[in-house]
Coordinates of C-alpha atoms in Angstrom, one line a residue:
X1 CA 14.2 4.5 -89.9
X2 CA 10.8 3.4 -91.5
X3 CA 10.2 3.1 -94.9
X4 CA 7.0 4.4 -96.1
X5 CA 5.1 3.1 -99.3
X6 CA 3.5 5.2 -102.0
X7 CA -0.1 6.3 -101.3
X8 CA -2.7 3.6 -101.1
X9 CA -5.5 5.6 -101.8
X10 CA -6.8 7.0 -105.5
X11 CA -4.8 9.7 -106.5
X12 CA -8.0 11.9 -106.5
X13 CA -8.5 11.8 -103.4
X14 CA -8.6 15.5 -101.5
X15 CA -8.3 16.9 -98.2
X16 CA -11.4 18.6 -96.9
X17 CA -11.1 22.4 -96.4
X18 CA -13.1 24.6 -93.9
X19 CA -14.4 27.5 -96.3
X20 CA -13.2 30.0 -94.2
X21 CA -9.6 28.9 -94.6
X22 CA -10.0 29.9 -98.5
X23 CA -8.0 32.8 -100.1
X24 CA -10.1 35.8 -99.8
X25 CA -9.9 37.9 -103.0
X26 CA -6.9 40.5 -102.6
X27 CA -7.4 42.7 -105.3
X28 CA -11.1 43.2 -104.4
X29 CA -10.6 44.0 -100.9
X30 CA -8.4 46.9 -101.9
X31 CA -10.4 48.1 -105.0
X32 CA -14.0 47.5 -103.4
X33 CA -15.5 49.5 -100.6
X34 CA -18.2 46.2 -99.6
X35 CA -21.9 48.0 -98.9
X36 CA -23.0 48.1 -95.3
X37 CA -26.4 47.0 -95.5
X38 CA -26.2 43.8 -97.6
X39 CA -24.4 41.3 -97.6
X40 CA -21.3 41.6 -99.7
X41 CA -20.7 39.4 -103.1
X42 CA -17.4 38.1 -102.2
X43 CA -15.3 37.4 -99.2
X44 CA -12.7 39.5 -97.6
X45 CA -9.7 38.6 -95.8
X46 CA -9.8 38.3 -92.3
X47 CA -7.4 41.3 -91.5
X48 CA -9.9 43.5 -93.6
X49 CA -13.2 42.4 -92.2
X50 CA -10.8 43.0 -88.3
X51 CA -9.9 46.6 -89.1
X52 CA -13.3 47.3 -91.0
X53 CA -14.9 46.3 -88.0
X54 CA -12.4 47.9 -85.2
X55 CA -12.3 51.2 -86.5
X56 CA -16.6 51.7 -86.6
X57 CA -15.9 50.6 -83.0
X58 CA -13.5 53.2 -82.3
X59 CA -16.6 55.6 -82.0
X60 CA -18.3 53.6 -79.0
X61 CA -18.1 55.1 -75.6
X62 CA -15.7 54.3 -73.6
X63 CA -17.3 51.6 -71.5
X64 CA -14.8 52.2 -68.7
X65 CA -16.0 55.7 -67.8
X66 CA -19.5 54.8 -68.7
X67 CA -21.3 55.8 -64.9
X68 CA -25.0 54.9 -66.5
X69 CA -24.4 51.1 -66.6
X70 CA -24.3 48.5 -63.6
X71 CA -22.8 45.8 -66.0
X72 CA -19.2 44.7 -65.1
X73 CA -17.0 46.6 -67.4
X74 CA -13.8 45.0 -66.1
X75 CA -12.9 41.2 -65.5
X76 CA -9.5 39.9 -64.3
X77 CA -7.3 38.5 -67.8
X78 CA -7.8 34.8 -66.4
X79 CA -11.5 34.8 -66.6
X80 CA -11.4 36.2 -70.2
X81 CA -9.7 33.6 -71.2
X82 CA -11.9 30.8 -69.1
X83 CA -14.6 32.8 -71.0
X84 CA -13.0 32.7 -74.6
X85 CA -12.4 28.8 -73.9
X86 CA -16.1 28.1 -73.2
X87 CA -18.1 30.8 -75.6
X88 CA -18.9 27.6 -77.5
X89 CA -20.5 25.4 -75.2
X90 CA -24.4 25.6 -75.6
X91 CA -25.6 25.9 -71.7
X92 CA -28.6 24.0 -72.6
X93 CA -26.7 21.0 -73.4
X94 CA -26.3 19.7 -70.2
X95 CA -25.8 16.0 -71.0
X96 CA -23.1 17.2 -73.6
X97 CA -21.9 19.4 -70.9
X98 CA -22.0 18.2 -67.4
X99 CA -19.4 20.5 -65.9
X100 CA -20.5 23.3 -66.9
X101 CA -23.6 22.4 -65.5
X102 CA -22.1 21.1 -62.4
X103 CA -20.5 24.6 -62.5
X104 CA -24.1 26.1 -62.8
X105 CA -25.6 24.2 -59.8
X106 CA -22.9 25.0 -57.5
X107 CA -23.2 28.3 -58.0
X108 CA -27.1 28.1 -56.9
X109 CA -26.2 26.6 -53.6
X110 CA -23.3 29.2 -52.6
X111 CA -26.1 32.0 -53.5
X112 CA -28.9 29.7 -51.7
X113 CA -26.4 29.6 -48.9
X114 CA -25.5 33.3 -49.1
X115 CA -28.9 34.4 -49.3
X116 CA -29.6 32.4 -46.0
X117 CA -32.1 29.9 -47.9
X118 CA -33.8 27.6 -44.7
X119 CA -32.5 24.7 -46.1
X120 CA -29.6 25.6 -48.7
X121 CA -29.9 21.6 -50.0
X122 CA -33.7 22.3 -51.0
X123 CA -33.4 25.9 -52.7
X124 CA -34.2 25.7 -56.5
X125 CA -32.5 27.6 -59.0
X126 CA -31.0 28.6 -62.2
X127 CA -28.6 30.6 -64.4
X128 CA -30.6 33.1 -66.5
X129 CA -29.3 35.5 -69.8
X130 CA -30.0 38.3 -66.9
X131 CA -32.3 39.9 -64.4
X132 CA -34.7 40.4 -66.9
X133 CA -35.1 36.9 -67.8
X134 CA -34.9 35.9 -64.3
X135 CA -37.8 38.5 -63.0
X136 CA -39.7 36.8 -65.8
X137 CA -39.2 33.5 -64.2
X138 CA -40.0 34.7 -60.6
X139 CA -43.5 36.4 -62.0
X140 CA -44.5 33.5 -64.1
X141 CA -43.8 31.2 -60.6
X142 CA -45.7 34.1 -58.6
X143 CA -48.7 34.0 -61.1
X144 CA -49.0 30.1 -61.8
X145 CA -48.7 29.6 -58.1
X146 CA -51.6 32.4 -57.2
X147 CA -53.4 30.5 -60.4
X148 CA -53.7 26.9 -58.4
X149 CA -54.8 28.5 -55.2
X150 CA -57.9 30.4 -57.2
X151 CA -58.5 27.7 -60.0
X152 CA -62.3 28.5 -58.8
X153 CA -62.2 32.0 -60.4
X154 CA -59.2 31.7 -62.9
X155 CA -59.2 32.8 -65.6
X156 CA -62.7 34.7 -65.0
X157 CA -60.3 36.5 -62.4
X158 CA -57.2 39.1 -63.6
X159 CA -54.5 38.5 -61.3
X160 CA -52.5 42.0 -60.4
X161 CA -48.8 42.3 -59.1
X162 CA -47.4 45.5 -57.1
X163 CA -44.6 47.0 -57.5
X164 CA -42.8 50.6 -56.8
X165 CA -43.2 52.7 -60.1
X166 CA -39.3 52.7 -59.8
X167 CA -39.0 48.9 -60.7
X168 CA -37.2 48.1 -63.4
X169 CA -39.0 47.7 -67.5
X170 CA -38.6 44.7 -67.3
X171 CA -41.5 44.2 -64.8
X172 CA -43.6 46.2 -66.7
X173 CA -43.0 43.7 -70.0
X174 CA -43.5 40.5 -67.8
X175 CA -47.0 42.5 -66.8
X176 CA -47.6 43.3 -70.4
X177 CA -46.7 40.0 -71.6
X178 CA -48.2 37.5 -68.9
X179 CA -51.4 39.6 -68.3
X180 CA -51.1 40.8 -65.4
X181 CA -52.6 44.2 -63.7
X182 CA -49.6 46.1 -62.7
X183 CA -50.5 48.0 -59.7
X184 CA -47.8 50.7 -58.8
X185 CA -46.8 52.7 -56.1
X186 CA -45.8 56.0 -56.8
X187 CA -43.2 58.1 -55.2
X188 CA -44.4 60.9 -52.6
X189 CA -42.2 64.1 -51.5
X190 CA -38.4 62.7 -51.1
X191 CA -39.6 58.9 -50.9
X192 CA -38.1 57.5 -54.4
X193 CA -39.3 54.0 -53.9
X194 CA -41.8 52.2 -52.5
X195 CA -43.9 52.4 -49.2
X196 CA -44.5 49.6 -47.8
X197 CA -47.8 50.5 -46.3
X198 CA -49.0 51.8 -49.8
X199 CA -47.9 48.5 -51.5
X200 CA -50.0 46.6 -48.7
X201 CA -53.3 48.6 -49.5
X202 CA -53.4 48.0 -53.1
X203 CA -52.9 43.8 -52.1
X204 CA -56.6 42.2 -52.8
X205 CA -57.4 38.8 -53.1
X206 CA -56.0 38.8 -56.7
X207 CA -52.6 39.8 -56.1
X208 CA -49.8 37.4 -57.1
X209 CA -47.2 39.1 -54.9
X210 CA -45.4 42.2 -54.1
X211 CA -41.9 42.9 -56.0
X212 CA -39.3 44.6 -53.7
X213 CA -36.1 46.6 -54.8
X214 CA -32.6 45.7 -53.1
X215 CA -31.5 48.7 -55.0
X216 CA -33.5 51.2 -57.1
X217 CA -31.7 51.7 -60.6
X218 CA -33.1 55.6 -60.1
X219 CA -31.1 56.2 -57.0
X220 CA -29.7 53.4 -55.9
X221 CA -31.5 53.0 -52.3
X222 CA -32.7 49.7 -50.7
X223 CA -36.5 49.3 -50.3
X224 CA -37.3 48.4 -46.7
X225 CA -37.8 44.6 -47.5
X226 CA -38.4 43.5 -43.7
X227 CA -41.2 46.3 -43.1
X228 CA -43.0 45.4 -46.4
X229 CA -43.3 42.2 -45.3
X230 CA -44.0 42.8 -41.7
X231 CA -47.0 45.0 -43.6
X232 CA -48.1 42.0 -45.3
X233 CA -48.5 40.1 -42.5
X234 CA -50.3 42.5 -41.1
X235 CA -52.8 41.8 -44.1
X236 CA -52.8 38.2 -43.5
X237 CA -53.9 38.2 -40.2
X238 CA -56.6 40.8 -40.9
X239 CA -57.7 39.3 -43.7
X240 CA -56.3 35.9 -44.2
X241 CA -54.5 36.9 -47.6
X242 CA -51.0 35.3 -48.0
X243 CA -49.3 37.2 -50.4
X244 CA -45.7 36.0 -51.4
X245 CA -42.6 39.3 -51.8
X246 CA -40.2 38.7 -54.8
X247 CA -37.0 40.7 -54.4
X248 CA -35.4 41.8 -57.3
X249 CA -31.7 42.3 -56.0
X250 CA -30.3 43.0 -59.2
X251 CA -27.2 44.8 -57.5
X252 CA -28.2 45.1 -53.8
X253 CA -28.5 41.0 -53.4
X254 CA -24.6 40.7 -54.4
X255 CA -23.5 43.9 -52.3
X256 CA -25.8 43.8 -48.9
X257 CA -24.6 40.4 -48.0
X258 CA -21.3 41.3 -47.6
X259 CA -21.5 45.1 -46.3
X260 CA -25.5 44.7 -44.8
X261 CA -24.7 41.4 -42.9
X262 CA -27.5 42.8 -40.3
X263 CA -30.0 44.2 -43.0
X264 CA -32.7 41.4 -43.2
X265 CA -34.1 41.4 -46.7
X266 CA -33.3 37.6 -48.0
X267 CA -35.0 34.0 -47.3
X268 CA -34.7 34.8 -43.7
X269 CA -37.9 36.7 -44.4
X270 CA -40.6 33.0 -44.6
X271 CA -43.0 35.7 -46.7
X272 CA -40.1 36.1 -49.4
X273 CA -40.4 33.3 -51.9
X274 CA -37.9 34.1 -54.4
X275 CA -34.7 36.5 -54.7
X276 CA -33.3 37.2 -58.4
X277 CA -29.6 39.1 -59.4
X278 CA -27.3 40.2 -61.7
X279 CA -24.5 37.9 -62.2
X280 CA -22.9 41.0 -64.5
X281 CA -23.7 43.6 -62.3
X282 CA -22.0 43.7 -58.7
X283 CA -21.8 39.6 -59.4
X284 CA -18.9 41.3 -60.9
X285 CA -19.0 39.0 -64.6
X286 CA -19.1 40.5 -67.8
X287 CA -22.7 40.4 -69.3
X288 CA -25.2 38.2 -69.4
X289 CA -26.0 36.7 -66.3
X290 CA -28.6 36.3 -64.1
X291 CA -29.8 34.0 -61.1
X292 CA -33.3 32.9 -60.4
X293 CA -33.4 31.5 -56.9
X294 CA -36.9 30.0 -55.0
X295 CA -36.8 29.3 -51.6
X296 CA -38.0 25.6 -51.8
X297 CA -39.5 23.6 -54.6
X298 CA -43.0 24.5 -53.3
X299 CA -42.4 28.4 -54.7
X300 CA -41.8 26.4 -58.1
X301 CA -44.4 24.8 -59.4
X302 CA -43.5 21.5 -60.9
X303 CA -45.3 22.2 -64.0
X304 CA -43.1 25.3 -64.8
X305 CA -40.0 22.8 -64.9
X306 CA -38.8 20.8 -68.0
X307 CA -36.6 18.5 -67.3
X308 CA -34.4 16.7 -69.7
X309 CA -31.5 13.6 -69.0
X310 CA -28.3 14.3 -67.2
X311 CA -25.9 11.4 -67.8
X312 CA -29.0 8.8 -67.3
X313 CA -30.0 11.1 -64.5
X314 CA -32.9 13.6 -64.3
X315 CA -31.8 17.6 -65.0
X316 CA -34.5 19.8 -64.0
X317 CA -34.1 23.3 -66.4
X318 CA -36.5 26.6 -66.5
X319 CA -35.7 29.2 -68.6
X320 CA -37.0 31.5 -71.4
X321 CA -34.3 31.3 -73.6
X322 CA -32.6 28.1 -74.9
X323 CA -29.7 28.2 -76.5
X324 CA -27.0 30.1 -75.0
X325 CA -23.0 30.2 -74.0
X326 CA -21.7 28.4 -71.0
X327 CA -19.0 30.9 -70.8
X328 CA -20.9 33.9 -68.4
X329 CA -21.9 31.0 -66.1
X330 CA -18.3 29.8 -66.0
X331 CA -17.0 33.4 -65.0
X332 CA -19.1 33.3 -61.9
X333 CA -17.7 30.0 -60.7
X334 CA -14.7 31.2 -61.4
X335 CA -15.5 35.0 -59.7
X336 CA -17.1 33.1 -56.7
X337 CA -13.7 30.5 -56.5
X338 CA -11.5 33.4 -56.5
X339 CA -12.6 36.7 -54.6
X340 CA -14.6 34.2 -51.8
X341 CA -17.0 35.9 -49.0
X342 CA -14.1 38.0 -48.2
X343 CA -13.2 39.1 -51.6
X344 CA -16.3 39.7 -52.7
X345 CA -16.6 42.3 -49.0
X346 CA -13.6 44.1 -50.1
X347 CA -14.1 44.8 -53.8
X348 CA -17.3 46.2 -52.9
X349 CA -16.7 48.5 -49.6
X350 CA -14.2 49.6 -52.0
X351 CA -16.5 50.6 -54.5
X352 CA -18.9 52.1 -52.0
X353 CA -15.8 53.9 -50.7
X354 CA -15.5 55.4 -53.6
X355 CA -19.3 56.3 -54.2
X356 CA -19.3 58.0 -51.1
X357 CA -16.2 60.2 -51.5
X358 CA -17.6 61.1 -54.8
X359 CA -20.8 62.1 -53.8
X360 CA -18.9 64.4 -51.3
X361 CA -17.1 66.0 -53.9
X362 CA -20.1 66.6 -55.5
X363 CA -21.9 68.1 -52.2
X364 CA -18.8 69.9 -51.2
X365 CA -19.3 72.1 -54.8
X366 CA -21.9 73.7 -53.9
X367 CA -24.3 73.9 -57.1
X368 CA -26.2 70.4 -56.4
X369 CA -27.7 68.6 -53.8
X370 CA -27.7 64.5 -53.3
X371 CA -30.4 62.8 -53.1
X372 CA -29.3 59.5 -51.6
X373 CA -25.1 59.0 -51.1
X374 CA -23.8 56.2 -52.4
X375 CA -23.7 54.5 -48.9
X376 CA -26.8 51.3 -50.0
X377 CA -25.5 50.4 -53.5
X378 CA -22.4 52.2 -54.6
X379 CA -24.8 54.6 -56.6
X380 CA -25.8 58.0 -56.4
X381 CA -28.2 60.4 -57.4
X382 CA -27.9 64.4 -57.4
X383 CA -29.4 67.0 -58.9
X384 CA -28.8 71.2 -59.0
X385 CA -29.1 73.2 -56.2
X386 CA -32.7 75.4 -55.7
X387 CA -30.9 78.6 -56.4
X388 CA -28.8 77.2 -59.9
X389 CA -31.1 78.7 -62.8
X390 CA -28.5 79.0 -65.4
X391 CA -27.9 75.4 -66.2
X392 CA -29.8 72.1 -65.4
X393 CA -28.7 68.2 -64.9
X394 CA -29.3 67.9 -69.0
X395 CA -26.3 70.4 -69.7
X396 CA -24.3 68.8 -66.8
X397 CA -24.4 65.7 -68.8
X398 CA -23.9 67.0 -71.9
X399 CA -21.0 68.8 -70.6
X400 CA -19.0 65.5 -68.9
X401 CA -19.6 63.9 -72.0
X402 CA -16.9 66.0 -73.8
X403 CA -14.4 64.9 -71.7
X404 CA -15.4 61.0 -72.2
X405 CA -17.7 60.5 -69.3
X406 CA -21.1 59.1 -69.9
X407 CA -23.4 60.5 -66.9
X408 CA -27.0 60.1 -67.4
X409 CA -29.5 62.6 -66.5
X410 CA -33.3 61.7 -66.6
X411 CA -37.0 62.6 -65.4
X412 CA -38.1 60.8 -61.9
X413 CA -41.3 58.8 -62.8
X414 CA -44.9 59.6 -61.3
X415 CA -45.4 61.5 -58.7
X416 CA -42.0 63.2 -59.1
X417 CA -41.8 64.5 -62.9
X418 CA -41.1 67.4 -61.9
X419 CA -37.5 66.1 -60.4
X420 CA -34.3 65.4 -62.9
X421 CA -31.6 64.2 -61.4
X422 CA -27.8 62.9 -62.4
X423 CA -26.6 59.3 -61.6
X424 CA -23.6 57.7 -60.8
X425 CA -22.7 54.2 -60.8
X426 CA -19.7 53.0 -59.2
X427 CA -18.6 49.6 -60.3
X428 CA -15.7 47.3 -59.9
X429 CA -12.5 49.4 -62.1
X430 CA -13.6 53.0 -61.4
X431 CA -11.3 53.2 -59.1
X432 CA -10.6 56.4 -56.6
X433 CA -8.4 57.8 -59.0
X434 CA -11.2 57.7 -61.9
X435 CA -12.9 59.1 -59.3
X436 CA -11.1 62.1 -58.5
X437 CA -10.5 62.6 -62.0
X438 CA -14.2 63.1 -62.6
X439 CA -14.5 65.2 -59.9
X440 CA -11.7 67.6 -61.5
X441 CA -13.8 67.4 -65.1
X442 CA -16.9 68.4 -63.3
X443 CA -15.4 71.6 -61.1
X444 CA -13.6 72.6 -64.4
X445 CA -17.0 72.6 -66.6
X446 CA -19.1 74.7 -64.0
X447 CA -17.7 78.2 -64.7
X448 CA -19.0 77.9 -68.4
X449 CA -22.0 76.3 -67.3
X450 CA -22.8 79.3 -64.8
X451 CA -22.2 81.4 -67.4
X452 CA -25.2 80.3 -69.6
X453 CA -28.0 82.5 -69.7
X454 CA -30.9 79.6 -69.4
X455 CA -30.5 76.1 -69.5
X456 CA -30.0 75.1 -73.1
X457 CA -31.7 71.7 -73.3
X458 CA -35.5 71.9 -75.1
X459 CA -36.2 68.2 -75.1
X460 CA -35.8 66.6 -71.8
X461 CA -36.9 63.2 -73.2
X462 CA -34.7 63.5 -75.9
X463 CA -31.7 64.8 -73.6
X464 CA -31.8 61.8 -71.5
X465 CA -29.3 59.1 -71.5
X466 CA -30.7 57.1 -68.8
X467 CA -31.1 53.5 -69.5
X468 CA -31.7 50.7 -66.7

């Protein structure tokens, strides 16, 4: 046994103490309600400032029956913990980090390869906080490229972009913010997104590309990427314009490549320069992440990249945002190690499966008719039947969300405002049982809702829950 000598240092000496670690006052916390707009005087136990903060919680939706989102609601137990274990790694600190970004490149090349990129060693990419953030990316590359090729008449020039007035905001803030004439195509009779011809005839010689949907948030349909191209070509040849296609697959570009092998909407297309998606949508990670991917370095301009030092190599980095968690990007290596191209087909025929029985329920009651069925994204869109007069898609909604279902209802944009509609988003966890359980909510709420005399909703724009 060792013997051990007295301590060698001064007697004053302390041990350091992390302030959180201190005694919280215990009298206080059960004496003083703290105020909920400033901060408080004194500090709480932990268990306090827990409960304080679970039970305002306990009045949030459920996010498990919320149908208006396309953001994962559900991840397996082993990625929450992968998550939990990385929320504190900063991904911009890739020199502190190197796995992680390791982590983040591979996960470019399997969606370079999935997205059928010419050369899958040469596509460019990056993680993003979102689709937002990564159609920001894509539309500053689009604008800076079309900004080289007319340095002659830029910035005399204003450069436009077109779009389907169904894309999502965020195209309308990069427009806003970049200055840049948004040009949009409206929809006509039972088209909801764009036309491909339309698109092409509002292209001039100022026109930094055309954004196409795989997968309109308004009713979940594909825009015919191939034809709007084909259309575009068409212009070239006639008129020796080469505008570039962006495709915003926010959801479609992580669903059609596994139930769409033969839809052609990806970097087989030479005229589509960049592709952009979800990573927390049908990437099937809890939010935020998005991927930015370009075809080649040419559709990125050089100048747009910072690059910073990568264990004494060079790391090449474009984003908006800077600091942010490695943990989101993690989850998608990890999502992409386990389900694999297989996986990945199965989890989401099964959630079209279930969009498509739904919307048959739905069809099968009688009162609504479906505008699209669930069978391009696992999304939906209905609205009430010509002869239903007593109730409209507003009360529906308000109706389902007694029971705990959150439903949207909402106002088609130009030229369809006279068109509301219900939408259903079937993600990863509602399974065929939540599902049928719906169903039963809905069938049980319609004899009180044919019973109304009017529809009881005065202020559509304030009824609506819809949110992209």
């Amino acid at each position: 046994m060792p013997l051990h000598e007295g301590p060698r240092q001064p007697a004053e000496s302390r041990l350091s103490v992390n302030p959180f670690y201190g005694p919280a006052n215990p009298l206080g916390d059960m004496a003083e309600a703290p105020p909920t707009h400033r901060l408080p005087g004194q500090p709480m136990a932990p268990a306090t400032a827990h409960q304080l903060v679970r039970d305002e919680l306990m009045l949030d939706g459920n996010a498990r029956l919320n149908l208006a989102t396309f953001v994962t609601t559900w991840m397996e137990p082993e990625a929450g913990v992968l998550m939990a274990e990385c929320r504190d790694k900063n991904m911009i600190d890739k020199d502190e980090y190197p796995r992680t970004a390791e982590l983040e490149r591979r996960c470019v090349a399997m969606l370079a390869d999935l997205w059928n990129a010419p050369d899958p060693a040469t596509a460019v990419g990056c993680s993003t906080t979102g689709s937002s953030e990564a159609c920001m990316l894509a539309g500053m590359a689009l604008k800076r490229r079309w900004a080289k090729r007319n340095a002659d008449r830029y910035p005399g020039a204003r450069p436009n972009l077109v779009m389907g007035v169904n894309v999502q905001v965020c195209w309308e803030k990069f427009c806003n913010f970049w200055e840049v004439e948004a040009r949009l195509v409206p929809m006509e009779g039972e088209r909801f997104h764009l036309d491909p011809q339309a698109a092409a005839e509002l292209c001039d010689e100022n026109t930094i590309g055309v954004v196409g949907i795989l997968g309109s948030t308004f009713d979940g349909s594909y825009e015919p990427i191939a034809d709007l191209c084909a259309a575009l070509d068409a212009v070239q040849e006639r008129t020796g314009l080469d505008v570039p296609v962006h495709v915003d697959g926010a959801s479609g570009a992580m669903v059609a490549p596994f139930l769409d092998e033969d839809l052609v909407w990806d970097f087989r297309l030479p005229r589509v320069a960049s592709i952009n998606t979800s990573g927390h949508k049908y990437g099937l990670v809890y939010p935020g992440v998005g991927w930015a991917l370009w075809r080649d370095a040419e559709a990125l301009p050089e100048e747009l990249v910072f690059r910073v030092n990568y264990l004494g190599g060079d790391m090449p980095t474009f984003a908006l945002n800077f600091s942010r968690p490695g943990a989101q990007v993690v989850a998608q290596y990890y999502t992409f190690l386990r389900l694999g191209r297989e996986g990945y087909r199965v989890v989401q025929q099964a959630a079209r499966d279930v969009a498509t029985g739904l919307a048959g329920r739905v069809e099968a009651l009688g009162d609504f008719r479906l505008l699209t069925r669930g069978d391009e994204l696992p999304v939906f869109a209905f609205t009430t039947a010509p002869d239903v007069k007593a109730y409209d898609v507003f009360d529906v909604s308000r109706g389902l969300r007694e029971s705990g279902w959150l439903v949207p209802a909402y106002t088609f944009p130009p030229n369809r405002e006279d068109l509301s509609v219900l939408r259903v988003v079937c993600r990863n966890g509602f399974s065929a049982d939540l599902a049928e359980l719906l169903a039963q909510d809905l069938e049980r709420l319609l004899p009180d809702l044919r019973r109304q005399p009017r529809p009881l909703t005065e202020d559509r724009g304030a009824a609506t829950s819809f949110h992209h």
